[in-house]
Coordinates of C-alpha atoms (C1' of nucleotides) in Angstrom, one line a residue:
Chain U
M1 CA 95.7 101.2 90.0
Y2 CA 93.9 104.5 89.4
L3 CA 97.5 105.9 88.1
E4 CA 97.5 103.4 85.6
E5 CA 94.0 104.3 84.5
L6 CA 94.9 107.8 84.0
K7 CA 97.9 106.9 82.2
K8 CA 96.1 104.3 79.7
I9 CA 93.7 107.5 79.0
V10 CA 96.1 109.9 78.4
T11 CA 98.4 107.6 76.3
Y12 CA 95.3 106.6 74.3
A13 CA 94.8 110.3 73.5
L14 CA 98.5 110.6 72.5
E15 CA 98.1 107.8 70.1
K16 CA 95.1 109.4 68.5
C17 CA 97.0 112.3 67.9
G18 CA 99.6 110.3 66.1
F19 CA 102.2 110.4 69.1
V20 CA 103.4 106.8 70.0
I21 CA 104.8 107.2 73.1
E22 CA 103.7 106.2 76.8
A23 CA 102.3 109.1 78.9
R24 CA 103.9 109.8 82.1
I25 CA 101.2 111.2 84.7
I26 CA 102.6 112.5 88.1
I27 CA 101.3 114.0 91.0
S28 CA 101.2 117.9 90.5
N29 CA 104.0 120.0 92.0
R30 CA 101.5 123.1 91.8
P31 CA 98.5 122.0 93.8
D32 CA 97.0 125.0 93.4
L33 CA 96.8 124.6 89.8
C34 CA 95.8 120.7 89.4
D35 CA 95.9 117.5 91.2
Y36 CA 98.1 115.8 88.6
Q37 CA 100.2 116.5 85.6
C38 CA 101.6 115.5 82.4
D39 CA 104.9 117.1 81.1
D40 CA 105.2 115.3 77.8
C41 CA 104.5 117.8 75.4
F42 CA 108.5 118.9 75.6
K43 CA 109.4 115.3 74.8
I44 CA 107.0 114.8 72.1
A45 CA 107.7 118.3 70.6
K46 CA 111.3 117.4 70.5
L47 CA 110.9 114.0 69.2
Y48 CA 108.2 115.2 66.3
H49 CA 109.9 118.6 65.7
K50 CA 107.0 120.4 66.8
N51 CA 106.0 123.5 69.1
P52 CA 105.1 122.2 72.7
I53 CA 102.2 124.4 73.1
A54 CA 100.9 123.1 69.5
V55 CA 101.6 119.5 70.7
G56 CA 99.6 120.3 74.1
E57 CA 96.6 121.7 72.2
E58 CA 96.3 118.9 70.2
I59 CA 96.5 116.4 73.1
V60 CA 93.9 118.5 75.1
K61 CA 91.7 118.4 72.2
C62 CA 91.8 114.6 71.8
L63 CA 91.3 114.4 75.5
K64 CA 88.3 116.3 75.4
E65 CA 86.6 114.5 72.7
L66 CA 86.8 111.2 74.4
T67 CA 83.4 109.9 75.3
N68 CA 83.0 110.0 79.2
I69 CA 85.9 111.8 79.5
E70 CA 84.2 114.1 82.2
E71 CA 83.7 111.2 84.4
T72 CA 87.6 111.1 85.2
F73 CA 88.6 114.7 84.8
K74 CA 86.8 117.5 86.2
D75 CA 89.3 120.1 84.4
I76 CA 92.1 119.4 81.6
E77 CA 94.1 122.6 80.9
L78 CA 97.1 123.4 79.1
V79 CA 99.4 126.0 80.8
K80 CA 102.2 128.2 79.5
P81 CA 105.2 126.4 78.4
G82 CA 103.3 123.3 77.7
F83 CA 102.0 121.7 80.9
I84 CA 98.9 119.7 80.9
N85 CA 96.9 119.8 83.9
F86 CA 94.3 117.6 85.3
K87 CA 92.0 118.0 87.9
L88 CA 90.2 114.7 88.8
S89 CA 86.4 114.3 88.8
D90 CA 84.7 113.5 92.5
N91 CA 83.5 110.5 90.5
F92 CA 86.8 109.3 89.7
I93 CA 88.3 109.9 93.2
N94 CA 85.4 108.1 95.0
K95 CA 85.4 105.3 92.8
Y96 CA 89.2 104.3 93.7
I97 CA 88.4 105.5 97.4
I98 CA 85.6 102.7 97.5
V99 CA 87.9 100.0 96.0
M100 CA 90.7 101.1 98.7
N101 CA 87.9 100.9 101.3
N102 CA 86.4 97.5 100.6
T103 CA 89.8 95.4 100.2
D104 CA 92.1 94.6 102.8
H105 CA 95.1 95.4 100.8
F106 CA 93.5 98.9 99.9
G107 CA 93.0 97.5 96.2
M108 CA 96.9 96.8 95.8
Q109 CA 97.2 94.2 93.4
K110 CA 99.1 91.2 94.6
K111 CA 102.5 90.4 93.1
E112 CA 102.0 87.4 90.6
K113 CA 105.5 86.6 90.6
D114 CA 106.9 84.8 93.7
E115 CA 110.0 87.1 94.0
L116 CA 112.0 86.3 97.2
F117 CA 114.3 88.9 99.3
Y118 CA 116.8 87.5 101.6
I119 CA 117.7 90.6 103.8
D120 CA 120.7 90.6 105.9
Y121 CA 120.4 93.2 108.5
G122 CA 121.5 92.4 112.0
G123 CA 125.2 92.7 112.3
A124 CA 125.4 92.6 115.8
N125 CA 128.4 90.9 117.3
I126 CA 128.4 88.3 119.7
A127 CA 130.2 89.2 122.9
K128 CA 129.7 93.0 122.0
P129 CA 126.8 95.0 123.5
L130 CA 124.5 96.6 121.2
H131 CA 125.3 100.5 120.7
V132 CA 123.6 103.3 118.9
G133 CA 125.3 102.1 115.7
H134 CA 123.3 99.0 115.7
M135 CA 120.1 100.6 115.8
R136 CA 120.2 101.6 112.1
P137 CA 120.7 98.1 110.5
A138 CA 117.7 96.9 112.8
I139 CA 115.1 99.5 112.1
I140 CA 115.7 99.8 108.8
G141 CA 116.0 96.5 108.0
E142 CA 113.2 95.5 109.9
S143 CA 111.1 98.4 108.2
L144 CA 112.3 97.4 104.5
K145 CA 111.5 93.6 105.2
R146 CA 107.9 94.7 106.2
I147 CA 107.5 97.0 103.1
I148 CA 108.7 94.4 100.7
N149 CA 106.5 92.0 102.2
F150 CA 103.5 94.2 102.1
A151 CA 104.0 95.0 98.5
G152 CA 103.3 91.1 97.9
Y153 CA 107.2 89.9 97.6
K154 CA 108.5 87.1 100.0
T155 CA 111.0 87.8 102.4
L156 CA 113.6 86.2 104.8
G157 CA 115.2 88.2 107.5
D158 CA 118.8 87.1 108.7
A159 CA 120.6 88.6 111.8
H160 CA 123.9 87.4 110.8
L161 CA 125.7 87.8 113.8
G162 CA 129.2 88.1 114.0
D163 CA 130.0 84.8 116.0
Y164 CA 133.4 83.7 114.6
G165 CA 135.7 86.4 114.3
L166 CA 138.8 87.6 116.1
Q167 CA 136.7 89.4 118.8
L168 CA 136.0 85.9 119.9
G169 CA 139.5 84.9 120.2
E170 CA 140.0 88.1 122.1
V171 CA 137.1 87.3 124.7
I172 CA 138.5 84.0 125.2
Y173 CA 141.9 85.0 126.0
G174 CA 140.1 87.1 128.2
I175 CA 138.2 84.4 130.0
L176 CA 141.3 82.2 130.1
R177 CA 143.3 85.0 131.6
D178 CA 140.5 85.7 134.1
F179 CA 140.2 82.2 135.4
P180 CA 143.4 80.8 135.3
N181 CA 143.3 77.9 137.4
T182 CA 139.6 76.8 136.3
D183 CA 138.7 73.8 134.4
V184 CA 137.0 74.9 131.2
Q185 CA 133.9 72.9 131.8
N186 CA 133.5 75.0 135.4
I187 CA 133.8 78.7 134.0
K188 CA 130.8 80.4 134.4
F189 CA 130.1 84.1 133.4
D190 CA 127.3 86.6 132.7
I191 CA 126.5 89.3 130.3
A192 CA 127.7 91.9 132.4
Y193 CA 131.2 90.2 132.4
L194 CA 131.2 90.0 128.9
D195 CA 130.3 93.6 128.5
K196 CA 133.5 94.6 130.1
T197 CA 135.7 92.0 128.8
Y198 CA 135.6 92.9 124.9
P199 CA 136.5 96.5 125.2
A200 CA 139.1 95.8 127.6
M201 CA 140.5 93.1 125.3
S202 CA 139.9 95.1 122.2
K203 CA 142.1 97.9 123.9
L204 CA 144.7 95.3 125.3
C205 CA 145.0 93.9 121.5
K206 CA 145.9 97.5 120.1
E207 CA 148.5 98.2 122.8
N208 CA 150.3 94.7 122.7
E209 CA 150.9 92.8 119.5
E210 CA 151.9 89.7 121.1
V211 CA 148.6 89.5 122.9
L212 CA 147.0 90.3 119.4
K213 CA 149.0 87.1 118.1
E214 CA 147.8 85.1 120.7
C215 CA 144.1 86.1 120.1
Q216 CA 144.6 85.6 116.1
K217 CA 146.0 82.0 117.2
I218 CA 143.0 81.3 119.3
T219 CA 140.5 82.4 116.4
K220 CA 142.2 80.1 113.9
D221 CA 142.3 77.4 116.8
L222 CA 138.5 77.8 117.6
Q223 CA 137.8 77.7 113.7
D224 CA 139.7 74.4 113.7
G225 CA 137.4 73.1 116.3
N226 CA 139.7 73.0 119.7
P227 CA 137.1 71.7 122.2
N228 CA 138.1 73.9 125.3
Y229 CA 137.4 76.9 122.9
V230 CA 134.2 75.6 121.4
L231 CA 132.9 75.1 125.0
L232 CA 133.7 78.7 125.9
W233 CA 132.4 79.9 122.7
K234 CA 129.1 78.0 123.1
Q235 CA 128.4 79.8 126.4
I236 CA 129.4 83.1 125.0
C237 CA 126.9 82.7 121.9
E238 CA 124.4 81.7 124.5
I239 CA 124.4 84.4 126.8
S240 CA 125.0 87.2 124.3
I241 CA 122.3 86.0 122.1
K242 CA 119.9 86.0 125.1
D243 CA 120.6 89.5 125.7
L244 CA 120.7 90.6 122.0
K245 CA 117.0 88.9 121.7
R246 CA 116.0 91.2 124.8
L247 CA 117.1 94.3 123.0
Y248 CA 115.9 93.4 119.4
A249 CA 112.5 92.4 120.8
Y250 CA 112.2 95.6 122.5
L251 CA 112.4 97.4 119.1
G252 CA 110.4 94.9 117.6
V253 CA 112.5 93.5 115.3
D254 CA 112.5 89.8 114.5
F255 CA 114.5 87.5 112.4
D256 CA 113.6 84.5 110.4
F257 CA 117.2 83.3 111.1
W258 CA 119.3 84.0 114.2
Y259 CA 122.3 82.7 112.1
G260 CA 125.7 83.6 112.8
E261 CA 128.7 83.7 110.5
S262 CA 129.8 80.1 111.9
E263 CA 126.5 78.6 110.4
C264 CA 128.4 78.7 106.8
Y265 CA 131.7 77.5 108.2
P266 CA 131.0 73.9 107.3
I267 CA 130.2 74.6 103.8
I268 CA 134.0 76.7 103.3
P269 CA 135.8 73.7 102.3
E270 CA 133.2 73.0 99.4
M271 CA 133.1 76.4 98.4
K272 CA 136.7 76.6 98.2
E273 CA 137.0 73.6 96.2
Y274 CA 134.5 75.1 93.9
L275 CA 136.4 78.0 93.3
E276 CA 139.9 76.5 93.0
H277 CA 138.1 74.3 90.3
L278 CA 137.1 77.5 88.5
G279 CA 140.8 78.4 88.6
I280 CA 140.0 81.8 89.8
V281 CA 142.1 81.5 93.1
E282 CA 145.5 83.1 93.4
V283 CA 148.1 83.2 95.8
S284 CA 149.5 86.5 96.8
N285 CA 151.7 87.3 99.6
G286 CA 151.0 83.9 100.9
A287 CA 147.3 84.6 101.1
K288 CA 144.5 83.0 98.9
V289 CA 142.8 86.0 96.8
I290 CA 140.5 86.3 93.8
P291 CA 141.5 89.0 91.6
I292 CA 138.4 91.2 90.8
K293 CA 139.8 94.1 88.9
E294 CA 137.7 94.3 85.6
A295 CA 139.2 95.5 82.2
T296 CA 137.1 98.7 82.3
D297 CA 138.1 99.8 85.9
Q298 CA 140.1 103.0 86.1
K299 CA 140.4 102.8 90.0
E300 CA 142.5 100.2 92.0
L301 CA 140.8 97.4 93.5
P302 CA 142.3 95.4 96.1
P303 CA 141.5 91.7 95.4
F304 CA 139.0 89.5 97.3
L305 CA 140.5 87.7 100.3
L306 CA 139.6 84.4 100.4
E307 CA 142.2 82.8 103.0
K308 CA 144.7 84.4 105.5
S309 CA 148.4 83.1 105.2
D310 CA 147.7 81.4 108.4
G311 CA 144.8 79.7 106.8
A312 CA 142.3 81.1 108.8
S313 CA 138.9 82.3 107.3
L314 CA 138.1 86.1 107.5
Y315 CA 135.1 88.4 107.0
S316 CA 135.2 88.3 103.5
T317 CA 135.2 84.4 103.4
T318 CA 132.2 83.7 105.4
D319 CA 130.3 86.5 103.5
L320 CA 131.1 84.7 100.3
A321 CA 130.4 81.2 101.7
C322 CA 127.1 82.7 103.2
I323 CA 126.0 83.5 99.4
Y324 CA 127.0 79.9 98.3
E325 CA 125.1 78.5 100.8
R326 CA 121.9 80.8 100.6
M327 CA 121.7 80.3 96.8
Q328 CA 121.7 76.3 97.4
R329 CA 119.0 76.6 100.0
F330 CA 117.0 79.4 99.3
N331 CA 117.7 80.9 95.7
P332 CA 116.7 84.4 96.3
N333 CA 115.9 86.8 93.8
H334 CA 117.8 89.6 95.7
I335 CA 120.0 89.6 98.6
L336 CA 120.1 93.0 100.5
Y337 CA 122.9 93.8 103.0
V338 CA 121.8 96.5 105.5
V339 CA 125.4 97.4 106.8
D340 CA 127.3 100.6 107.3
K341 CA 128.1 102.4 104.2
R342 CA 131.9 102.4 105.4
Q343 CA 131.8 98.7 104.1
S344 CA 130.9 99.5 100.7
L345 CA 134.2 98.5 99.2
H346 CA 134.3 95.1 101.1
F347 CA 130.8 94.2 99.5
E348 CA 131.9 95.5 96.4
Q349 CA 134.6 92.9 96.5
V350 CA 132.3 90.2 97.6
F351 CA 129.6 90.7 95.0
R352 CA 132.4 90.6 92.3
A353 CA 133.8 87.6 93.4
A354 CA 130.5 85.8 93.6
K355 CA 130.0 87.1 90.2
K356 CA 133.0 86.0 89.0
A357 CA 132.3 82.6 90.5
N358 CA 129.0 82.5 88.9
M359 CA 127.3 81.9 92.0
T360 CA 124.4 84.4 91.6
P361 CA 123.5 84.5 87.9
N362 CA 120.2 85.6 88.3
T363 CA 120.2 87.4 91.6
S364 CA 120.9 90.9 92.5
L365 CA 123.2 91.6 95.3
E366 CA 122.6 95.0 97.1
H367 CA 124.5 97.0 99.7
I368 CA 122.0 99.0 101.6
G369 CA 125.0 101.1 103.0
F370 CA 123.4 103.5 105.6
G371 CA 125.3 106.4 107.1
T372 CA 126.7 106.7 110.7
I373 CA 125.2 108.5 113.6
N374 CA 127.6 111.0 114.4
G375 CA 128.1 113.5 117.1
P376 CA 128.3 117.2 116.8
D377 CA 131.9 116.9 115.5
G378 CA 130.8 115.1 112.5
K379 CA 132.5 111.8 113.9
P380 CA 130.7 108.6 115.0
F381 CA 128.7 109.5 118.0
K382 CA 130.3 109.0 121.2
T383 CA 129.4 109.6 124.7
R384 CA 131.0 112.3 127.0
S385 CA 133.4 110.0 128.5
G386 CA 134.4 109.1 124.9
E387 CA 132.6 105.6 124.9
T388 CA 130.3 104.5 122.0
L389 CA 126.8 104.6 123.4
K390 CA 125.1 101.6 124.4
L391 CA 121.7 101.1 123.0
D392 CA 120.2 100.2 126.3
Q393 CA 121.2 103.6 127.5
L394 CA 119.9 105.5 124.3
I395 CA 116.6 103.8 125.3
T396 CA 116.7 104.6 128.9
D397 CA 117.7 108.3 128.0
V398 CA 114.7 108.8 125.5
K399 CA 112.5 107.2 128.2
V400 CA 113.5 109.5 130.9
A401 CA 113.0 112.7 128.5
F402 CA 109.6 111.8 127.7
L403 CA 108.5 111.0 131.3
N404 CA 109.7 114.3 132.1
L405 CA 107.7 116.2 129.6
K406 CA 104.5 116.3 131.3
E407 CA 103.7 115.0 134.6
T408 CA 101.0 112.9 133.4
N409 CA 103.2 110.7 131.4
K410 CA 104.0 109.1 134.5
D411 CA 100.7 107.8 134.9
M412 CA 100.8 105.8 131.5
S413 CA 101.2 102.1 131.5
D414 CA 105.0 100.4 130.9
D415 CA 103.6 99.1 127.8
D416 CA 102.4 102.6 126.2
I417 CA 105.4 104.5 127.4
N418 CA 107.7 101.6 125.5
K419 CA 105.6 102.3 122.3
I420 CA 106.0 105.9 122.5
V421 CA 109.7 105.6 122.9
N422 CA 109.9 103.3 120.0
A423 CA 108.0 105.7 117.9
I424 CA 110.4 108.5 118.7
I425 CA 113.2 106.7 118.2
K426 CA 112.3 105.1 114.9
F427 CA 110.4 107.8 113.1
A428 CA 113.1 110.3 113.8
D429 CA 115.5 107.8 112.3
L430 CA 113.2 106.4 109.3
Q431 CA 112.4 109.7 108.1
N432 CA 115.9 110.0 106.9
N433 CA 117.6 109.0 103.8
W434 CA 119.3 106.1 105.0
S435 CA 122.4 106.7 102.9
R436 CA 123.4 109.8 104.4
D437 CA 125.0 110.3 108.0
Y438 CA 123.1 112.2 110.7
I439 CA 123.8 114.1 113.6
F440 CA 122.4 112.4 116.8
D441 CA 120.8 114.9 119.1
I442 CA 119.2 113.7 122.3
E443 CA 116.9 116.6 122.3
K444 CA 115.8 115.7 118.9
F445 CA 114.9 112.3 120.3
S446 CA 113.1 113.4 122.9
S447 CA 110.7 115.8 120.9
V448 CA 107.2 114.9 120.5
I449 CA 106.0 117.8 118.7
G450 CA 106.2 118.4 115.2
K451 CA 107.5 115.9 112.5
T452 CA 107.9 113.1 115.0
G453 CA 106.3 109.6 115.6
P454 CA 104.3 110.7 118.6
Y455 CA 102.8 113.3 116.3
I456 CA 101.5 110.4 114.2
L457 CA 100.1 108.4 117.0
Y458 CA 98.3 111.4 118.5
T459 CA 96.6 112.1 115.0
Y460 CA 95.6 108.2 114.8
L461 CA 94.4 108.5 118.3
R462 CA 92.1 111.7 118.0
I463 CA 90.6 110.3 114.8
N464 CA 90.2 107.1 116.5
K465 CA 88.0 108.6 119.3
I466 CA 85.8 110.2 116.7
I467 CA 85.2 106.7 114.6
K468 CA 84.9 104.5 117.2
D469 CA 81.5 105.2 118.5
I470 CA 79.6 106.1 115.4
D471 CA 78.5 103.3 113.0
I472 CA 78.6 103.3 109.1
T473 CA 75.3 102.9 108.1
K474 CA 75.6 103.5 104.5
D475 CA 77.8 103.1 101.4
L476 CA 80.0 106.1 100.5
T477 CA 78.2 108.6 98.2
N478 CA 79.6 110.3 95.4
N479 CA 80.1 113.8 97.1
I480 CA 83.1 115.8 98.2
Y481 CA 82.3 118.4 100.7
N482 CA 84.9 120.7 100.7
E483 CA 88.7 121.3 100.1
Y484 CA 90.0 119.6 103.1
D485 CA 87.8 116.6 102.5
R486 CA 89.3 116.5 98.8
N487 CA 92.7 117.0 99.8
L488 CA 92.6 114.1 102.2
R489 CA 90.8 111.6 99.5
L490 CA 93.2 112.7 97.1
K491 CA 96.2 111.9 99.6
L492 CA 94.6 108.5 100.1
L493 CA 94.8 107.5 96.7
E494 CA 98.7 108.0 96.5
L495 CA 99.2 105.0 98.8
E496 CA 100.0 102.6 96.1
S497 CA 102.9 104.3 94.3
I498 CA 104.5 105.4 97.2
I499 CA 104.6 101.7 98.6
T500 CA 105.9 100.7 94.7
D501 CA 108.5 103.5 94.9
A502 CA 109.9 102.6 98.6
V503 CA 110.2 98.9 97.5
K504 CA 111.8 100.0 94.2
D505 CA 114.3 102.3 95.9
R506 CA 114.4 100.3 99.1
M507 CA 113.6 103.5 100.9
P508 CA 111.4 103.4 104.2
S509 CA 111.5 107.3 104.5
Y510 CA 109.2 107.4 101.5
V511 CA 106.5 105.6 103.6
A512 CA 107.6 108.1 106.6
E513 CA 107.2 111.3 104.4
Y514 CA 103.9 110.2 103.0
L515 CA 102.5 108.9 106.8
Y516 CA 103.6 112.4 107.9
S517 CA 101.8 114.3 105.1
L518 CA 98.7 112.2 105.3
C519 CA 98.5 113.0 108.9
V520 CA 99.0 116.8 108.4
I521 CA 96.2 116.7 106.2
V522 CA 93.9 114.7 108.3
N523 CA 94.7 117.1 111.1
N524 CA 93.5 119.8 108.8
F525 CA 90.4 117.9 108.0
Y526 CA 89.8 117.5 112.1
Q527 CA 90.6 121.3 112.8
N528 CA 88.0 122.3 110.2
N529 CA 85.4 119.7 109.8
Y530 CA 83.7 119.3 113.3
L531 CA 81.9 116.0 112.9
T532 CA 79.9 114.2 116.0
N533 CA 77.1 116.8 116.3
L534 CA 76.7 117.0 112.5
D535 CA 73.0 117.1 111.3
D536 CA 73.8 116.1 107.9
K537 CA 73.4 112.2 108.1
Q538 CA 75.0 111.6 104.8
K539 CA 77.9 113.9 105.3
K540 CA 78.5 112.4 108.4
N541 CA 78.4 108.8 107.2
D542 CA 80.8 109.3 104.1
W543 CA 83.3 111.3 106.5
I544 CA 83.0 108.5 108.9
I545 CA 84.2 106.1 106.1
I546 CA 86.8 108.5 104.8
L547 CA 88.3 108.7 108.2
T548 CA 88.1 105.0 109.0
L549 CA 89.8 104.1 106.0
T550 CA 92.6 106.9 106.7
N551 CA 92.9 105.2 110.3
R552 CA 93.4 101.7 108.6
I553 CA 96.1 103.1 106.6
I554 CA 97.9 105.1 109.4
K555 CA 97.8 102.0 111.2
V556 CA 99.3 99.6 108.5
L557 CA 102.0 102.3 107.6
L558 CA 103.1 102.5 111.3
N559 CA 103.2 98.9 111.3
L560 CA 105.6 99.2 108.5
L561 CA 107.7 101.6 110.1
V562 CA 108.0 99.1 113.0
I563 CA 106.0 101.4 115.2
D564 CA 103.0 100.1 117.6
I565 CA 100.2 102.2 118.9
P566 CA 99.7 103.1 122.3
T567 CA 95.9 103.0 124.1
V568 CA 96.1 106.5 125.1
M569 CA 98.4 109.7 125.1
Chain X
rG1 C1' 148.2 109.9 97.4
rU2 C1' 144.1 107.0 95.0
rU3 C1' 138.8 106.2 94.9
rC4 C1' 133.8 107.3 96.8
rU5 C1' 130.1 109.9 99.2
rC6 C1' 128.1 114.5 100.7
rG7 C1' 127.5 120.5 100.6
rU8 C1' 119.7 123.1 100.1
rA9 C1' 116.6 128.4 105.7
rG10 C1' 119.7 130.4 111.9
rC11 C1' 119.7 124.6 113.3
rU12 C1' 118.1 119.3 111.6
rC13 C1' 116.8 117.6 107.2
rA14 C1' 113.0 116.1 102.6
rG15 C1' 113.2 116.8 97.5
rU16 C1' 116.5 114.7 91.2
rA17 C1' 113.8 109.0 85.4
rG18 C1' 115.6 117.8 84.2
rG19 C1' 110.2 121.2 84.4
rA20 C1' 105.7 125.9 86.2
rU21 C1' 106.6 129.7 92.5
rA22 C1' 112.7 124.7 96.1
rG23 C1' 109.5 122.2 100.7
rA24 C1' 109.0 120.2 106.0
rG25 C1' 110.4 120.2 111.7
rC26 C1' 112.6 122.9 115.3
rG27 C1' 114.0 128.0 116.6
rU28 C1' 111.9 133.5 116.4
rC29 C1' 107.4 136.5 115.8
rC30 C1' 101.4 136.7 115.4
rC31 C1' 96.5 134.5 116.1
rC32 C1' 93.0 130.0 117.6
rC33 C1' 90.8 126.0 123.3
rU34 C1' 81.9 127.3 125.0
rC35 C1' 82.5 122.7 121.1
rC36 C1' 85.2 115.2 118.8
rU37 C1' 92.5 115.7 124.1
rA38 C1' 96.2 122.6 122.0
rA39 C1' 101.4 116.3 122.1
rG40 C1' 96.7 120.4 117.7
rG41 C1' 95.4 124.3 113.8
rG42 C1' 96.2 129.1 111.0
rG43 C1' 99.5 133.1 109.4
rA44 C1' 104.6 136.0 109.4
rA45 C1' 109.7 136.2 108.6
rG46 C1' 113.9 133.3 106.9
rG47 C1' 117.3 130.6 100.3
rC48 C1' 122.1 133.6 94.1
rC49 C1' 120.2 124.9 96.2
rG50 C1' 129.1 125.7 98.2
rU51 C1' 131.6 128.3 93.8
rU52 C1' 132.2 129.0 88.2
rG53 C1' 131.6 127.3 83.7
rG54 C1' 129.2 123.8 79.9
rU55 C1' 124.6 120.9 77.9
rU56 C1' 119.3 123.1 76.5
rC57 C1' 113.2 125.8 75.3
rG58 C1' 114.1 124.6 80.8
rA59 C1' 119.4 122.9 85.7
rU60 C1' 119.1 122.2 93.0
rU61 C1' 119.0 117.8 89.7
rC62 C1' 123.1 115.9 84.2
rC63 C1' 128.7 117.0 82.8
rA64 C1' 133.6 119.6 84.0
rA65 C1' 136.5 122.5 87.0
rU66 C1' 137.2 124.3 91.8
rC67 C1' 136.6 125.1 97.1
rG68 C1' 134.8 122.7 101.9
rA69 C1' 133.5 118.3 104.7
rG70 C1' 133.3 113.2 105.6
rA71 C1' 134.7 107.9 104.5
rA72 C1' 137.3 103.7 102.5
rC73 C1' 141.9 102.0 100.8
rA74 C1' 144.2 92.8 101.4
rC75 C1' 145.3 89.0 106.0
rC76 C1' 140.0 93.5 111.9
rA77 C1' 134.8 93.3 111.2

RNA sequence: GUUCUCGUAGCUCAGUAGGAUAGAGCGUCCCCCUCCUAAGGGGAAGGCCGUUGGUUCGAUUCCAAUCGAGAACACCA
């Protein structure tokens, strides 16, 4: 929007000077000197074998000679080694503030092309309770989906439940052991039973090889349609999904599809036939594989595993089958996998196999490999008793910590408390770059001061209190009243480029960072511009417009971070 | 062993299509509630951006080496 216009003006000036290069205008990293800067003098100097300062002088001269240039820039200055510094005119800033204010999408252009992003971000396993490790894909994936959507692209979210792997064989083994003399039709159990059965069976399988073999056999038979196993499997899924939906609903995470791996099982034979037909399947140690090593590779890469030596399918099989199926059904332009980064080798294998099989000629496959949540020892977080922390427990802990902060917090409605708990957890997570591990600290997850979700909510609510009772009577004038006011308006303009970058890099943290800095600036404004009893009607009206726009943006960005706003704090 | 990722303030983290004086939060110290909720605002202290070289006008960012931490490495997911 506005940045394009600035770029166009400067590029035009460069052209007039005889430099054929597209100008790059960036937000100033010296706000004390300017609003925006252009560092192209160095590049041009090298390209045309000139002195950067001489180049800069030429460009600045050209710019200043353009007609009506003062309507865009208050000041253009060439500094030291070769930076061109720009200060925007009030006129220019307000022109775009008005555009943002008068459109429901803040003046951002709707995307013309119908790009579809298929986002796979659940990764929860049936029959296993959600633990802290499941929090990240849920939050990051949901936020990414909303950001991409907001930028104008189409999205589909898929929970991709782990409903067909070995863990199901293990749980079924446990059930058969616990209900030895009961007809399978009459076996009934609940979520609490499942919660304790999986960990117990998992432990048993690690200790006892025979049990493991039996579980593998059950897994294979289940895949082949053994009716008793299928019956139990259906009950496990039903109970488990109900509980998963409860927790995901608490987090505000929703999927377009609650598909599991099992969904793509019917298509596996067709896919295998397709792969065999291509002649890329080989047999290795009794298993069917697709070699994926390329000539340019330096490193060793294990082949893609299509079929185990006992004929059973595994994780890699279903992932490839899912790609095969998704391409047929939806033909997405991008498939994003929001999955723990420890699985990066797995995804490299799957992506290479898909590419080798020419399944995705015009589709990008991306692994959003987020880091693990670690304990103080640098290993994935465990509770004091050595177990993984359940997501339910984390939420409860955060809630208790919040209630204990202030006596009055206990008077808040449940709904408001839950919104704040969500804000604490999500903002603490999403402000990080997802590729990195972070250390879990319950104290950090109970803090409401500083760079936290509650700080953002508090800012929104205090601004809302000012603007809600004052009507806007006139359009925005062309004035900017002081530096706090100006800083706020400049920050508002940045919105579009933040969203664009967040989509490009798949980074919700950009949105979180911007939202926080916007709140810092608006709090600054708040503290220094007392508004309710202001005599200057015009100034008051202008400020109400600015604050209303600011709060509209804060609200939208909070939604992109999957955070809802409570009624009071 | 091979490959990959990461070393930034006391702590937890932002930041790189190479740019001017490296930013936050917490913690520490000081100041601000007659006035839109102080879950707020202002200020101070705190850094050889792991180390050593290289590339260049310029490197936290790119390259190499080195030290340190973590992860992955075919029939689990």
